[in-house]
């Protein structure tokens, strides 16, 4: 079956660096850290990690109340990022209303903050009499996708993958496949997540949250570093507009990159601990999907959350497939781990760097862990033309995902 | 609470909930056409009024017929009078 080619023509981002794709790229390339002390975490008993990478205050009222009333913070981030992606693509909103443009945006869970607020009220007297009509729309699992589709009047397919840290990567992959198979012409794809102390707690109870840098937050997380001590939670949304190549060319779109391969697979060996063989297989399948050999790849954007098990397993997996030849970096050191948004935010940042002829480095990588040392770690912005990159995201629950992205024109 | 205070509390409560301008809170305003409210908002309007005036009105059929802000004023004033007489 002849597959259609799929390109990226618009990118939007709401990240710990602020609103906008440019801010994201600049933050990554200038080596800034968006990690800060987070006083909200003090109030949670037993929580040792007190840092996070939060989205700065933004103007949510840019979204009309009619649409905003059903949105928690994650949907607001996704909507602002989605609007930016369409604007960036110079795509007329009317072009999204014929059912050939769809949305695939996921989050880890629905809004934890709204859920918490509801139960605080509900548990006082078990009464539903004060329950607002829009509550469900904040906490349903497809909250971000539905809210973006409503706000932007997009009428094609709607899908809301929920695969924790693989969500954003999967969303782009599924959007790519829908266009490649001719089911849709355009897809607004990505992930979103908002901050809540319980997200940090999720990692802390597994001893996977950073706890040693509360007084020096910008020094963590530390992907691949000897002194890494775990995840720093973040919030935000990265949204990419994917289009079928010929349609994009016909309307004179500025093509930013081409998606050429995608794979996702389940590592059933353990629900929490990653298996390097499964990671290698995921990257191998993504390259096979693209019809390319590992030798063609000239950059890997790693998931690398700065946990001992994750970093070492991924370093082994990358080395198994690419040896020491391919430059590797992770963006978690700059902006923490935005969960469901991490894949799409990081891919967005990698495209931004690629367009400038640079590879953005891994921040806070000072002393490479000997167990991760077999790779070509990028530690300063590196001037080079990236023609083909692999983007990895690996999630708790055993959900592995990889995307292969090519510079356009190749 | 005087009638004027009741009207002021209704207006300020609805203005805050639905992000309306206080100067637009005209009794003749149509809450659907002029304020852009819909059926979801009416559910929340009832909750806002119940919270502001400490009464229960969600089962009142009269609410379903309301279109103008002035009709909300009249309804709430009537309900408060009714409650006062009953107590």
Short mmCIF file of C-alpha atoms in Angstrom, two decimals:
data_model
loop_
_atom_site.label_atom_id
_atom_site.label_comp_id
_atom_site.label_asym_id
_atom_site.label_seq_id
_atom_site.Cartn_x
_atom_site.Cartn_y
_atom_site.Cartn_z
CA UNK A 1 0.00 0.00 0.00
CA UNK A 2 1.32 3.42 -0.99
CA UNK A 3 1.68 5.57 2.11
CA UNK A 4 1.31 9.31 1.96
CA UNK A 5 4.16 11.48 3.22
CA UNK A 6 3.59 13.52 6.37
CA UNK A 7 5.23 16.80 7.30
CA UNK A 8 5.30 19.19 10.23
CA UNK A 9 4.09 22.65 9.25
CA UNK A 10 3.31 24.31 12.57
CA UNK A 11 4.53 24.09 16.15
CA UNK A 12 3.09 25.57 19.33
CA UNK A 13 4.41 25.30 22.86
CA UNK A 14 3.53 26.25 26.39
CA UNK A 15 6.50 25.23 28.48
CA UNK A 16 8.28 26.14 31.71
CA UNK A 17 10.09 28.72 29.53
CA UNK A 18 6.74 30.44 28.87
CA UNK A 19 4.33 30.66 25.98
CA UNK A 20 5.65 30.06 22.51
CA UNK A 21 7.78 27.80 20.36
CA UNK A 22 10.50 30.45 20.14
CA UNK A 23 10.82 30.71 23.92
CA UNK A 24 11.12 26.94 24.15
CA UNK A 25 13.86 26.77 21.54
CA UNK A 26 15.74 29.75 22.98
CA UNK A 27 15.56 28.30 26.48
CA UNK A 28 17.00 25.01 25.30
CA UNK A 29 19.73 26.52 23.15
CA UNK A 30 20.89 29.11 25.68
CA UNK A 31 21.28 26.46 28.35
CA UNK A 32 18.73 27.90 30.75
CA UNK A 33 17.07 25.90 33.49
CA UNK A 34 13.38 26.45 34.23
CA UNK A 35 13.46 24.42 37.44
CA UNK A 36 12.57 26.30 40.61
CA UNK A 37 11.78 25.76 44.27
CA UNK A 38 8.06 25.02 44.62
CA UNK A 39 6.50 26.05 47.91
CA UNK A 40 3.26 24.19 47.12
CA UNK A 41 5.14 20.95 47.73
CA UNK A 42 5.92 21.87 51.35
CA UNK A 43 2.36 21.14 52.40
CA UNK A 44 2.44 17.47 51.43
CA UNK A 45 3.51 15.28 54.32
CA UNK A 46 6.40 12.98 53.54
CA UNK A 47 7.14 14.54 50.17
CA UNK A 48 10.88 15.01 49.87
CA UNK A 49 11.13 16.63 46.44
CA UNK A 50 10.35 20.35 46.59
CA UNK A 51 11.20 21.52 43.10
CA UNK A 52 9.39 21.70 39.78
CA UNK A 53 9.42 23.36 36.38
CA UNK A 54 6.16 25.30 36.23
CA UNK A 55 4.50 27.22 33.43
CA UNK A 56 4.81 30.96 34.13
CA UNK A 57 1.60 32.95 34.54
CA UNK A 58 -0.19 33.22 31.23
CA UNK A 59 -3.26 34.98 29.89
CA UNK A 60 -5.89 32.24 29.97
CA UNK A 61 -8.56 34.82 29.16
CA UNK A 62 -7.25 34.88 25.62
CA UNK A 63 -9.55 31.84 25.34
CA UNK A 64 -13.23 32.88 25.44
CA UNK A 65 -15.07 31.83 28.62
CA UNK A 66 -17.47 29.67 26.62
CA UNK A 67 -14.54 27.36 25.83
CA UNK A 68 -12.43 28.01 28.92
CA UNK A 69 -15.15 27.00 31.40
CA UNK A 70 -14.60 23.32 30.55
CA UNK A 71 -10.81 23.60 30.73
CA UNK A 72 -8.37 22.90 33.51
CA UNK A 73 -4.84 24.23 33.15
CA UNK A 74 -3.73 21.37 30.88
CA UNK A 75 -6.45 22.12 28.33
CA UNK A 76 -5.59 25.81 28.46
CA UNK A 77 -1.96 24.96 27.69
CA UNK A 78 -2.99 22.63 24.85
CA UNK A 79 -5.38 25.18 23.37
CA UNK A 80 -2.84 28.02 23.43
CA UNK A 81 -0.21 25.71 21.94
CA UNK A 82 -2.69 24.45 19.34
CA UNK A 83 -3.62 27.99 18.35
CA UNK A 84 0.05 28.83 17.98
CA UNK A 85 0.65 25.74 15.84
CA UNK A 86 -2.14 26.76 13.44
CA UNK A 87 -0.91 30.36 13.33
CA UNK A 88 2.66 29.19 12.83
CA UNK A 89 1.44 27.01 9.94
CA UNK A 90 -0.47 29.98 8.50
CA UNK A 91 -3.46 27.70 8.24
CA UNK A 92 -6.86 29.33 7.90
CA UNK A 93 -9.21 28.07 10.63
CA UNK A 94 -11.86 27.35 7.99
CA UNK A 95 -9.55 24.71 6.52
CA UNK A 96 -9.93 22.67 9.71
CA UNK A 97 -13.70 22.30 9.56
CA UNK A 98 -14.24 19.82 6.75
CA UNK A 99 -13.68 16.69 8.81
CA UNK A 100 -10.27 16.03 7.24
CA UNK A 101 -8.41 17.71 10.12
CA UNK A 102 -8.32 15.87 13.43
CA UNK A 103 -6.95 16.16 16.94
CA UNK A 104 -4.85 13.68 18.84
CA UNK A 105 -3.81 15.11 22.18
CA UNK A 106 -3.42 13.21 25.42
CA UNK A 107 -2.64 13.72 29.08
CA UNK A 108 -1.56 11.35 31.84
CA UNK A 109 -4.85 11.69 33.72
CA UNK A 110 -7.64 14.28 33.76
CA UNK A 111 -7.19 17.31 35.98
CA UNK A 112 -5.95 16.21 39.40
CA UNK A 113 -6.54 19.69 40.82
CA UNK A 114 -10.20 19.72 39.76
CA UNK A 115 -10.64 16.19 41.10
CA UNK A 116 -9.10 17.22 44.40
CA UNK A 117 -11.30 20.31 44.66
CA UNK A 118 -14.41 18.24 43.96
CA UNK A 119 -13.63 15.64 46.59
CA UNK A 120 -12.72 18.23 49.21
CA UNK A 121 -16.22 19.64 48.76
CA UNK A 122 -18.00 16.32 48.24
CA UNK A 123 -16.51 14.58 51.26
CA UNK A 124 -17.72 17.37 53.59
CA UNK A 125 -21.34 16.16 53.39
CA UNK A 126 -21.49 13.80 50.39
CA UNK A 127 -23.64 16.34 48.55
CA UNK A 128 -23.63 16.95 44.83
CA UNK A 129 -25.62 20.16 45.16
CA UNK A 130 -22.59 22.40 44.69
CA UNK A 131 -21.18 20.48 41.74
CA UNK A 132 -20.56 22.71 38.74
CA UNK A 133 -21.85 21.57 35.36
CA UNK A 134 -18.41 21.72 33.75
CA UNK A 135 -16.60 19.52 36.27
CA UNK A 136 -16.68 16.38 34.14
CA UNK A 137 -15.10 18.17 31.20
CA UNK A 138 -12.06 18.99 33.36
CA UNK A 139 -11.50 15.45 34.57
CA UNK A 140 -12.46 13.26 31.62
CA UNK A 141 -9.47 11.53 30.06
CA UNK A 142 -10.00 13.18 26.68
CA UNK A 143 -10.32 16.65 28.22
CA UNK A 144 -7.43 18.24 26.29
CA UNK A 145 -8.35 16.78 22.91
CA UNK A 146 -12.02 17.69 23.21
CA UNK A 147 -11.39 21.17 24.52
CA UNK A 148 -8.88 21.93 21.76
CA UNK A 149 -11.28 20.64 19.10
CA UNK A 150 -14.12 22.74 20.51
CA UNK A 151 -12.08 25.91 20.89
CA UNK A 152 -10.45 25.65 17.45
CA UNK A 153 -13.53 24.24 15.66
CA UNK A 154 -11.78 21.14 14.41
CA UNK A 155 -14.21 18.48 13.23
CA UNK A 156 -12.23 15.44 12.13
CA UNK A 157 -11.12 12.49 14.20
CA UNK A 158 -10.48 12.92 17.89
CA UNK A 159 -8.18 10.66 19.86
CA UNK A 160 -6.72 11.05 23.34
CA UNK A 161 -3.93 8.57 24.01
CA UNK A 162 -3.02 8.19 27.65
CA UNK A 163 0.34 6.51 27.98
CA UNK A 164 2.03 8.58 30.69
CA UNK A 165 5.44 9.80 29.49
CA UNK A 166 4.96 8.27 26.02
CA UNK A 167 1.72 10.16 25.40
CA UNK A 168 3.04 13.10 23.38
CA UNK A 169 5.26 10.86 21.26
CA UNK A 170 2.41 8.41 20.65
CA UNK A 171 0.04 11.24 19.74
CA UNK A 172 2.39 12.42 17.01
CA UNK A 173 2.89 8.84 15.84
CA UNK A 174 -0.83 8.11 15.66
CA UNK A 175 -1.46 11.39 13.87
CA UNK A 176 1.30 10.51 11.41
CA UNK A 177 -0.30 7.12 10.72
CA UNK A 178 -3.79 8.55 10.21
CA UNK A 179 -2.47 10.93 7.57
CA UNK A 180 -0.15 8.34 5.99
CA UNK A 181 -3.08 5.94 5.62
CA UNK A 182 -5.25 8.65 4.05
CA UNK A 183 -7.80 8.73 6.86
CA UNK A 184 -7.12 12.40 7.62
CA UNK A 185 -5.24 15.21 5.85
CA UNK A 186 -4.10 17.18 8.87
CA UNK A 187 -3.68 16.33 12.54
CA UNK A 188 -3.03 18.57 15.52
CA UNK A 189 -0.92 16.31 17.73
CA UNK A 190 0.74 16.37 21.11
CA UNK A 191 0.42 16.07 24.84
CA UNK A 192 -0.37 18.26 27.82
CA UNK A 193 -0.10 18.05 31.56
CA UNK A 194 -0.58 20.40 34.47
CA UNK A 195 1.27 20.52 37.76
CA UNK A 196 -0.04 18.95 40.95
CA UNK A 197 1.91 17.90 44.04
CA UNK A 198 0.57 14.36 43.69
CA UNK A 199 2.44 14.00 40.41
CA UNK A 200 5.68 14.66 42.25
CA UNK A 201 4.52 12.31 44.99
CA UNK A 202 3.98 9.55 42.42
CA UNK A 203 7.69 9.58 41.65
CA UNK A 204 8.82 10.20 45.21
CA UNK A 205 7.01 7.12 46.56
CA UNK A 206 8.89 5.07 43.95
CA UNK A 207 12.15 6.75 45.03
CA UNK A 208 12.40 8.19 41.52
CA UNK A 209 12.04 11.94 42.28
CA UNK A 210 14.97 14.33 42.64
CA UNK A 211 15.40 15.13 46.36
CA UNK A 212 19.00 16.29 46.74
CA UNK A 213 18.84 19.65 44.98
CA UNK A 214 15.95 21.44 46.72
CA UNK A 215 18.32 24.27 47.64
CA UNK A 216 19.91 24.41 44.18
CA UNK A 217 17.01 23.58 41.84
CA UNK A 218 18.68 24.59 38.58
CA UNK A 219 21.31 21.87 39.10
CA UNK A 220 18.73 19.12 38.59
CA UNK A 221 17.51 16.96 36.91
CA UNK A 222 20.82 15.58 35.67
CA UNK A 223 20.29 13.15 32.79
CA UNK A 224 23.14 10.64 32.33
CA UNK A 225 25.11 12.33 35.13
CA UNK A 226 26.91 10.46 37.88
CA UNK A 227 25.09 12.59 40.48
CA UNK A 228 21.60 12.32 39.06
CA UNK A 229 18.91 11.58 41.62
CA UNK A 230 15.65 11.43 39.75
CA UNK A 231 12.78 13.16 38.02
CA UNK A 232 11.75 16.81 38.33
CA UNK A 233 8.11 17.27 37.41
CA UNK A 234 7.05 19.91 34.92
CA UNK A 235 3.95 21.17 33.15
CA UNK A 236 3.08 22.40 29.69
CA UNK A 237 1.98 21.35 26.25
CA UNK A 238 3.65 20.87 22.90
CA UNK A 239 1.46 20.68 19.82
CA UNK A 240 2.59 19.93 16.26
CA UNK A 241 0.46 20.35 13.16
CA UNK A 242 1.08 17.45 10.79
CA UNK A 243 -0.06 17.67 7.16
CA UNK A 244 -0.02 15.47 4.14
CA UNK A 245 2.96 16.62 2.05
CA UNK A 246 1.20 17.42 -1.23
CA UNK A 247 -1.54 19.42 0.50
CA UNK A 248 1.07 21.33 2.46
CA UNK A 249 3.00 22.09 -0.73
CA UNK A 250 -0.16 23.07 -2.60
CA UNK A 251 -1.01 25.75 -0.06
CA UNK A 252 2.57 26.98 0.08
CA UNK A 253 3.15 25.92 3.67
CA UNK A 254 6.55 26.33 5.28
CA UNK A 255 7.59 22.74 5.89
CA UNK A 256 9.59 22.37 9.09
CA UNK A 257 10.38 18.65 8.98
CA UNK A 258 9.07 15.30 7.80
CA UNK A 259 7.88 12.46 10.03
CA UNK A 260 9.12 9.27 8.40
CA UNK A 261 8.75 6.55 11.01
CA UNK A 262 7.03 5.64 14.24
CA UNK A 263 6.91 2.66 16.55
CA UNK A 264 5.42 1.95 19.92
CA UNK A 265 5.62 -1.31 21.80
CA UNK A 266 4.94 -2.71 25.22
CA UNK A 267 7.74 -3.83 27.46
CA UNK A 268 6.00 -6.54 29.46
CA UNK A 269 9.02 -7.47 31.56
CA UNK A 270 8.15 -5.08 34.41
CA UNK A 271 5.56 -2.34 34.89
CA UNK A 272 8.12 0.13 36.23
CA UNK A 273 11.62 -0.98 35.30
CA UNK A 274 12.76 -0.43 31.73
CA UNK A 275 14.32 -3.17 29.65
CA UNK A 276 17.08 -2.00 27.28
CA UNK A 277 16.28 -4.74 24.76
CA UNK A 278 12.70 -3.44 24.42
CA UNK A 279 14.00 0.12 23.97
CA UNK A 280 16.39 -1.01 21.23
CA UNK A 281 13.58 -2.93 19.55
CA UNK A 282 11.35 0.15 19.65
CA UNK A 283 13.95 2.32 17.91
CA UNK A 284 14.68 -0.49 15.44
CA UNK A 285 10.99 -0.80 14.56
CA UNK A 286 10.65 2.95 14.09
CA UNK A 287 13.58 2.93 11.68
CA UNK A 288 12.13 -0.08 9.85
CA UNK A 289 8.86 1.85 9.55
CA UNK A 290 10.85 4.61 7.88
CA UNK A 291 12.63 2.08 5.68
CA UNK A 292 15.98 3.33 6.98
CA UNK A 293 19.08 1.86 8.58
CA UNK A 294 20.53 3.00 11.89
CA UNK A 295 23.56 4.30 9.97
CA UNK A 296 21.39 7.07 8.49
CA UNK A 297 20.58 8.59 11.90
CA UNK A 298 22.63 11.57 13.01
CA UNK A 299 20.99 12.57 16.30
CA UNK A 300 19.04 10.89 19.08
CA UNK A 301 16.89 12.98 21.40
CA UNK A 302 16.72 10.76 24.44
CA UNK A 303 13.94 10.38 26.96
CA UNK A 304 16.50 10.25 29.83
CA UNK A 305 14.53 11.32 32.87
CA UNK A 306 17.63 11.31 35.08
CA UNK A 307 16.65 8.17 36.93
CA UNK A 308 19.34 5.56 37.37
CA UNK A 309 17.39 2.71 35.81
CA UNK A 310 15.96 4.73 32.93
CA UNK A 311 19.16 6.50 31.88
CA UNK A 312 21.37 3.42 31.98
CA UNK A 313 18.86 1.26 30.13
CA UNK A 314 18.38 3.89 27.42
CA UNK A 315 22.13 4.51 27.08
CA UNK A 316 22.63 0.76 26.59
CA UNK A 317 19.77 0.60 24.09
CA UNK A 318 21.07 3.54 22.04
CA UNK A 319 24.58 2.10 22.06
CA UNK A 320 23.30 -1.29 20.98
CA UNK A 321 21.75 0.22 17.86
CA UNK A 322 23.98 3.19 17.04
CA UNK A 323 27.26 2.58 18.85
CA UNK A 324 29.10 5.70 19.97
CA UNK A 325 28.73 7.41 16.61
CA UNK A 326 25.48 9.35 17.09
CA UNK A 327 25.18 12.56 19.16
CA UNK A 328 22.70 12.14 22.02
CA UNK A 329 21.02 14.69 24.28
CA UNK A 330 18.04 15.00 26.60
CA UNK A 331 16.07 18.15 27.46
CA UNK A 332 14.93 17.06 30.92
CA UNK A 333 17.80 19.02 32.52
CA UNK A 334 16.42 22.28 31.08
CA UNK A 335 12.76 21.92 31.80
CA UNK A 336 12.13 18.80 33.84
CA UNK A 337 9.68 16.13 32.86
CA UNK A 338 6.37 17.42 31.53
CA UNK A 339 4.89 13.92 31.56
CA UNK A 340 2.36 13.53 28.74
CA UNK A 341 3.69 16.72 27.18
CA UNK A 342 7.33 15.71 27.31
CA UNK A 343 7.46 13.87 23.97
CA UNK A 344 5.87 16.60 21.91
CA UNK A 345 7.61 19.47 23.74
CA UNK A 346 10.98 17.80 23.32
CA UNK A 347 10.37 16.99 19.66
CA UNK A 348 9.31 20.61 19.14
CA UNK A 349 12.53 21.82 20.79
CA UNK A 350 14.60 19.39 18.72
CA UNK A 351 13.01 20.69 15.50
CA UNK A 352 13.70 24.27 16.62
CA UNK A 353 17.35 23.42 17.19
CA UNK A 354 17.57 21.49 13.91
CA UNK A 355 16.28 24.51 12.01
CA UNK A 356 19.10 26.60 13.48
CA UNK A 357 21.66 23.98 12.47
CA UNK A 358 22.31 23.09 16.08
CA UNK A 359 21.91 20.22 18.48
CA UNK A 360 20.76 21.37 21.91
CA UNK A 361 22.85 19.84 24.72
CA UNK A 362 21.96 17.94 27.88
CA UNK A 363 21.94 20.46 30.73
CA UNK A 364 23.53 19.53 34.07
CA UNK A 365 25.55 16.72 32.54
CA UNK A 366 28.84 17.45 34.34
CA UNK A 367 30.23 14.04 35.22
CA UNK A 368 29.02 11.36 32.84
CA UNK A 369 27.98 8.20 34.66
CA UNK A 370 30.43 5.48 33.55
CA UNK A 371 27.38 3.26 32.92
CA UNK A 372 26.17 5.81 30.34
CA UNK A 373 29.57 6.83 29.00
CA UNK A 374 29.53 4.82 25.81
CA UNK A 375 27.58 7.51 23.93
CA UNK A 376 28.49 10.78 22.21
CA UNK A 377 26.84 13.05 24.81
CA UNK A 378 26.19 16.60 23.60
CA UNK A 379 27.10 19.03 26.39
CA UNK A 380 27.27 22.34 24.51
CA UNK A 381 25.12 23.53 21.57
CA UNK A 382 26.73 21.76 18.66
CA UNK A 383 26.73 23.28 15.18
CA UNK A 384 25.79 20.54 12.79
CA UNK A 385 23.14 19.76 10.23
CA UNK A 386 20.81 17.09 11.52
CA UNK A 387 19.21 15.24 8.63
CA UNK A 388 17.60 12.40 10.51
CA UNK A 389 16.77 12.16 14.19
CA UNK A 390 15.22 9.59 16.48
CA UNK A 391 13.10 10.82 19.38
CA UNK A 392 12.49 8.45 22.29
CA UNK A 393 9.93 8.44 25.05
CA UNK A 394 9.52 5.60 27.52
CA UNK A 395 6.71 5.45 30.04
CA UNK A 396 5.85 3.78 33.29
CA UNK A 397 3.55 0.91 32.45
CA UNK A 398 5.98 -0.40 29.86
CA UNK A 399 4.94 1.92 27.01
CA UNK A 400 7.89 2.57 24.70
CA UNK A 401 7.71 4.93 21.74
CA UNK A 402 10.09 6.30 19.10
CA UNK A 403 9.65 8.70 16.21
CA UNK A 404 11.95 9.18 13.24
CA UNK A 405 12.03 12.70 11.88
CA UNK A 406 13.82 13.93 8.74
CA UNK A 407 14.96 17.42 7.77
CA UNK A 408 12.94 18.82 4.88
CA UNK A 409 13.94 18.99 2.10
CA UNK A 410 16.06 15.93 2.79
CA UNK B 1 -31.28 42.76 52.89
CA UNK B 2 -32.99 45.52 50.91
CA UNK B 3 -34.33 44.94 47.40
CA UNK B 4 -31.48 47.04 46.04
CA UNK B 5 -28.92 44.95 47.93
CA UNK B 6 -30.47 41.74 46.63
CA UNK B 7 -30.29 42.99 43.03
CA UNK B 8 -26.70 44.14 43.57
CA UNK B 9 -25.70 40.75 44.98
CA UNK B 10 -27.35 38.89 42.08
CA UNK B 11 -25.60 41.12 39.56
CA UNK B 12 -22.19 40.92 41.18
CA UNK B 13 -22.43 37.14 41.67
CA UNK B 14 -23.44 36.48 38.07
CA UNK B 15 -20.94 39.01 36.73
CA UNK B 16 -18.13 37.25 38.58
CA UNK B 17 -19.20 33.73 37.61
CA UNK B 18 -19.78 34.48 33.95
CA UNK B 19 -17.11 37.18 33.50
CA UNK B 20 -19.63 39.90 32.65
CA UNK B 21 -19.23 43.65 33.08
CA UNK B 22 -21.27 45.09 35.96
CA UNK B 23 -22.35 48.01 33.78
CA UNK B 24 -23.92 45.54 31.36
CA UNK B 25 -26.12 44.01 34.06
CA UNK B 26 -29.28 45.62 32.77
CA UNK B 27 -32.59 44.14 33.87
CA UNK B 28 -33.72 44.01 30.24
CA UNK B 29 -30.65 42.06 29.13
CA UNK B 30 -31.35 38.62 27.66
CA UNK B 31 -29.16 36.16 29.52
CA UNK B 32 -28.82 33.91 26.46
CA UNK B 33 -28.55 36.41 23.61
CA UNK B 34 -26.82 39.27 25.44
CA UNK B 35 -24.72 37.37 28.00
CA UNK B 36 -24.10 34.30 25.83
CA UNK B 37 -25.14 31.80 28.51
CA UNK B 38 -26.34 28.30 27.68
CA UNK B 39 -27.91 25.33 29.46
CA UNK B 40 -24.65 24.41 31.22
CA UNK B 41 -24.36 27.95 32.51
CA UNK B 42 -27.92 27.90 33.87
CA UNK B 43 -26.99 24.91 36.05
CA UNK B 44 -24.07 26.91 37.43
CA UNK B 45 -26.23 30.05 37.78
CA UNK B 46 -28.53 28.12 40.11
CA UNK B 47 -25.54 26.99 42.20
CA UNK B 48 -24.22 30.55 42.37
CA UNK B 49 -27.60 31.92 43.48
CA UNK B 50 -28.08 29.11 46.02
CA UNK B 51 -24.68 29.86 47.45
CA UNK B 52 -25.25 33.63 47.56
CA UNK B 53 -28.72 33.49 49.16
CA UNK B 54 -28.59 30.19 51.08
CA UNK B 55 -31.77 28.78 49.59
CA UNK B 56 -32.59 25.80 47.38
CA UNK B 57 -34.02 26.58 43.96
CA UNK B 58 -32.73 23.84 41.66
CA UNK B 59 -36.14 22.13 41.52
CA UNK B 60 -38.06 25.34 40.75
CA UNK B 61 -39.77 25.07 37.38
CA UNK B 62 -39.87 28.86 37.06
CA UNK B 63 -36.11 28.96 36.45
CA UNK B 64 -36.55 27.11 33.18
CA UNK B 65 -38.65 29.99 31.80
CA UNK B 66 -36.24 32.79 32.73
CA UNK B 67 -34.70 34.74 29.84
CA UNK B 68 -34.12 38.25 31.18
CA UNK B 69 -31.83 39.32 34.02
CA UNK B 70 -34.81 41.21 35.49
CA UNK B 71 -36.72 37.94 35.72
CA UNK B 72 -33.91 36.53 37.86
CA UNK B 73 -34.17 39.57 40.14
CA UNK B 74 -37.95 39.06 40.44
CA UNK B 75 -37.59 35.32 41.02
CA UNK B 76 -34.97 35.69 43.75
CA UNK B 77 -36.85 38.51 45.50
CA UNK B 78 -40.01 36.38 45.42
CA UNK B 79 -38.17 33.38 46.78
CA UNK B 80 -36.64 35.43 49.60
CA UNK B 81 -40.06 36.87 50.48
CA UNK B 82 -41.54 33.37 50.47
CA UNK B 83 -38.79 32.09 52.77
CA UNK B 84 -39.20 35.08 55.11
CA UNK B 85 -42.96 34.58 55.40
CA UNK B 86 -42.51 30.88 56.05
CA UNK B 87 -40.11 31.52 58.91
#
